[in-house]
CSV table of C-alpha atoms in Angstrom, one decimal:
chain,number,residue,atom,x,y,z
A,9,PHE,CA,-0.1,-0.2,0.2
A,10,PHE,CA,2.7,2.8,0.6
A,11,PHE,CA,5.2,1.4,-1.0
A,12,VAL,CA,2.4,2.2,-4.3
A,13,LEU,CA,2.1,5.2,-2.7
A,14,LEU,CA,4.8,6.7,-2.1
A,15,THR,CA,6.7,5.5,-5.1
A,16,LEU,CA,3.7,7.0,-8.2
A,17,TYR,CA,2.9,9.9,-5.3
A,18,LYS,CA,5.8,12.0,-7.5
A,19,ARG,CA,4.5,11.6,-10.7
A,20,ASN,CA,0.9,11.9,-10.1
A,21,LYS,CA,-1.0,12.9,-6.3
A,22,PHE,CA,-4.1,11.1,-7.8
A,23,LEU,CA,-2.6,8.0,-9.4
A,24,ALA,CA,-1.2,7.6,-6.5
A,25,PHE,CA,-3.8,7.5,-3.9
A,26,ALA,CA,-6.7,5.1,-6.6
A,27,GLY,CA,-3.2,2.9,-6.5
A,28,ALA,CA,-2.2,2.0,-3.3
A,29,VAL,CA,-6.7,1.3,-2.4
A,30,PHE,CA,-6.5,-1.1,-5.3
A,31,THR,CA,-2.9,-2.4,-4.4
A,32,TRP,CA,-4.8,-3.3,-1.2
A,33,LEU,CA,-7.8,-4.2,-2.7
A,34,ALA,CA,-6.5,-6.4,-5.2
A,35,ILE,CA,-4.2,-8.3,-2.3
A,36,LEU,CA,-7.3,-8.2,0.1
A,37,TYR,CA,-9.3,-10.0,-2.4
A,38,CYS,CA,-7.0,-12.6,-3.0
A,39,PHE,CA,-6.6,-13.5,0.9
A,40,ILE,CA,-10.5,-13.7,0.5
A,41,ALA,CA,-11.1,-15.6,-2.5
A,42,LYS,CA,-9.0,-18.4,-1.3
A,43,GLU,CA,-8.2,-20.0,2.3
A,44,TYR,CA,-4.9,-20.9,2.2
A,45,GLY,CA,-4.6,-20.9,6.0
A,46,PHE,CA,-2.3,-19.3,9.3
A,47,GLY,CA,1.1,-20.7,8.0
A,48,LEU,CA,0.9,-18.5,3.7
A,49,TYR,CA,-0.5,-15.7,5.5
A,50,LEU,CA,2.8,-15.5,8.1
A,51,LEU,CA,4.9,-16.7,5.2
A,52,TRP,CA,3.6,-13.9,3.2
A,53,GLY,CA,3.6,-10.9,5.8
A,54,VAL,CA,7.0,-11.7,6.6
A,55,VAL,CA,8.4,-11.5,3.1
A,56,MET,CA,6.3,-8.2,2.0
A,57,THR,CA,7.5,-6.9,5.7
A,58,GLY,CA,11.2,-7.9,5.0
A,59,ALA,CA,11.2,-6.1,1.5
A,60,ALA,CA,10.0,-3.2,2.6
A,61,LEU,CA,12.1,-2.6,5.0
A,62,VAL,CA,15.2,-3.6,2.9
A,63,TYR,CA,13.0,-0.6,0.2
A,64,PHE,CA,12.6,2.1,3.1
A,65,ASN,CA,16.3,1.7,4.5
A,66,LYS,CA,18.3,3.2,2.3
A,67,PHE,CA,16.2,6.7,3.0
A,68,PRO,CA,18.1,8.6,5.3
A,69,ASP,CA,15.9,9.5,8.5
A,70,ARG,CA,15.3,13.3,8.3
A,71,LYS,CA,14.4,15.7,11.7
A,72,ALA,CA,11.3,17.9,11.4
A,73,GLY,CA,10.0,20.4,14.2
A,74,LYS,CA,7.9,19.3,16.6
A,75,PHE,CA,4.5,19.9,15.9
A,76,VAL,CA,0.4,19.8,16.5
A,77,LEU,CA,-2.2,18.4,14.4
A,78,SER,CA,-4.6,21.1,14.0
A,79,ARG,CA,-8.3,21.1,14.6
A,80,GLY,CA,-9.0,20.3,10.7
A,81,GLU,CA,-6.3,17.9,10.7
A,82,PHE,CA,-7.6,15.7,13.6
A,83,LEU,CA,-10.9,15.5,12.7
A,84,PHE,CA,-9.9,14.7,8.6
A,85,ARG,CA,-8.1,11.8,11.2
A,86,ALA,CA,-10.7,11.1,13.0
A,87,CYS,CA,-13.4,11.1,10.1
A,88,LEU,CA,-11.4,8.3,8.0
A,89,ALA,CA,-10.1,5.8,10.8
A,90,GLY,CA,-14.2,6.4,12.3
A,91,SER,CA,-15.6,6.3,7.7
A,92,VAL,CA,-13.0,2.5,8.3
A,93,ILE,CA,-14.5,1.5,11.6
A,94,SER,CA,-18.5,2.0,11.0
A,95,SER,CA,-17.7,0.3,7.3
A,96,SER,CA,-16.1,-2.5,8.7
A,97,VAL,CA,-19.0,-3.0,11.5
A,98,LEU,CA,-21.8,-2.1,8.3
A,99,LEU,CA,-20.5,-5.4,6.3
A,100,SER,CA,-19.6,-7.6,9.2
A,101,LYS,CA,-23.6,-7.2,9.4
A,102,MET,CA,-23.4,-7.8,5.7
A,103,LEU,CA,-21.2,-9.9,4.5
A,104,GLY,CA,-19.8,-11.5,7.8
A,105,PRO,CA,-17.4,-10.9,9.1
A,106,LEU,CA,-14.2,-12.5,7.0
A,107,TRP,CA,-15.8,-9.1,5.3
A,108,GLY,CA,-15.8,-6.9,8.2
A,109,GLY,CA,-12.1,-7.9,9.7
A,110,MET,CA,-10.4,-7.5,6.1
A,111,ILE,CA,-12.3,-4.2,5.8
A,112,ALA,CA,-11.1,-3.0,9.4
A,113,SER,CA,-6.9,-3.1,8.1
A,114,PHE,CA,-7.8,-1.0,6.0
A,115,PRO,CA,-4.6,1.6,7.0
A,116,ALA,CA,-6.9,4.5,7.7
A,117,ALA,CA,-4.8,5.9,10.2
A,118,GLY,CA,-0.9,5.8,8.4
A,119,LEU,CA,-3.0,7.4,5.1
A,120,SER,CA,-4.2,10.3,7.2
A,121,MET,CA,-1.3,10.5,9.3
A,122,THR,CA,0.6,11.0,6.2
A,123,ILE,CA,-1.9,13.3,3.4
A,124,ILE,CA,-0.4,15.1,6.6
A,125,LEU,CA,2.8,14.9,7.4
A,126,VAL,CA,3.6,15.5,3.0
A,127,ARG,CA,1.1,18.9,3.7
A,128,LYS,CA,3.6,19.9,6.5
A,129,HIS,CA,7.0,18.1,5.1
A,130,GLY,CA,6.5,17.2,2.0
A,131,ILE,CA,7.4,13.6,0.7
A,132,ASP,CA,10.3,13.3,1.4
A,133,PHE,CA,9.7,13.5,4.7
A,134,VAL,CA,7.1,10.0,4.6
A,135,TYR,CA,9.7,7.8,3.4
A,136,PRO,CA,11.1,7.2,7.4
A,137,VAL,CA,7.9,7.4,8.6
A,138,VAL,CA,6.8,4.2,7.4
A,139,ARG,CA,9.4,2.8,7.7
A,140,GLY,CA,9.1,3.2,11.5
A,141,GLY,CA,5.8,1.8,10.6
A,142,ILE,CA,6.8,-1.0,10.1
A,143,TYR,CA,8.7,-2.2,13.4
A,144,GLY,CA,4.8,-1.4,14.0
A,145,VAL,CA,3.8,-4.6,11.7
A,146,ILE,CA,6.4,-6.8,12.6
A,147,SER,CA,5.3,-6.4,16.6
A,148,ASN,CA,2.4,-6.7,14.7
A,149,LEU,CA,2.7,-10.0,13.6
A,150,GLY,CA,4.2,-11.6,16.0
A,151,PHE,CA,1.5,-10.5,18.4
A,152,LEU,CA,-1.2,-12.7,16.3
A,153,SER,CA,1.6,-16.1,15.2
A,154,VAL,CA,2.0,-16.2,19.7
A,155,LEU,CA,-1.7,-15.7,20.4
A,156,PHE,CA,-3.1,-18.7,17.0
A,157,LEU,CA,-0.3,-21.3,18.1
A,158,LEU,CA,-0.5,-20.7,21.8
A,159,THR,CA,-4.4,-20.4,22.1
A,160,ALA,CA,-4.6,-24.0,21.9
A,161,VAL,CA,-2.0,-25.0,23.8
A,162,LEU,CA,-3.1,-22.4,26.3
A,163,GLY,CA,-5.7,-21.1,26.2
A,164,PHE,CA,-7.0,-17.3,24.9
A,165,PHE,CA,-6.6,-15.8,28.6
A,166,ALA,CA,-2.7,-17.0,29.0
A,167,SER,CA,-1.9,-16.7,25.3
A,168,LEU,CA,-3.1,-13.3,25.1
A,169,VAL,CA,-1.2,-12.5,28.0
A,170,ILE,CA,2.5,-14.1,26.6
A,171,ALA,CA,1.0,-12.1,22.9
A,172,TYR,CA,1.2,-8.7,24.7
A,173,ALA,CA,4.3,-9.8,26.2
A,174,PHE,CA,6.5,-10.0,23.0
A,175,SER,CA,5.2,-7.3,21.5
A,176,PHE,CA,6.7,-5.2,24.4
A,177,VAL,CA,9.9,-7.1,24.4
A,178,PHE,CA,9.9,-6.6,20.7
A,179,ALA,CA,9.4,-2.4,20.9
A,180,LEU,CA,11.8,-2.7,24.0
A,181,SER,CA,14.4,-4.2,21.7
A,182,LEU,CA,14.3,-1.1,19.5
């Protein structure tokens, strides 16, 4: 999603956003069309996350002064995220939990922050920010993997605690 968005942004802003959403929808469709199993989904996540890290590590860090979101920017983020949440709940009721869960995966918070950062600091500032977000994706993959693998053995609550501990230790190691 962000690879397409940032790669196309300097050429055409509309094409960049449309291409990013189309990419997200295409990948989403592939996961909905076939039930591949957790292992293949995890492998896909690891490969794509690794490729994203390699790509985004070539961009240098950029420093920005402290900034506060304006009221309009805050409302924009809230409305975008809220529309994704309400859409996922609505689709879950209409089409089932699989579709609701898939729509909930839309990166609304990241997209809205990208739009705000581009306006304030330019597109080149966004690359290292996205790279930092990739570590969050890795933490999420680890959390879900630990939870998925341990729930049948230890039960949900114990697995949840261990998965959170894993994510916490991973975050501290950065």
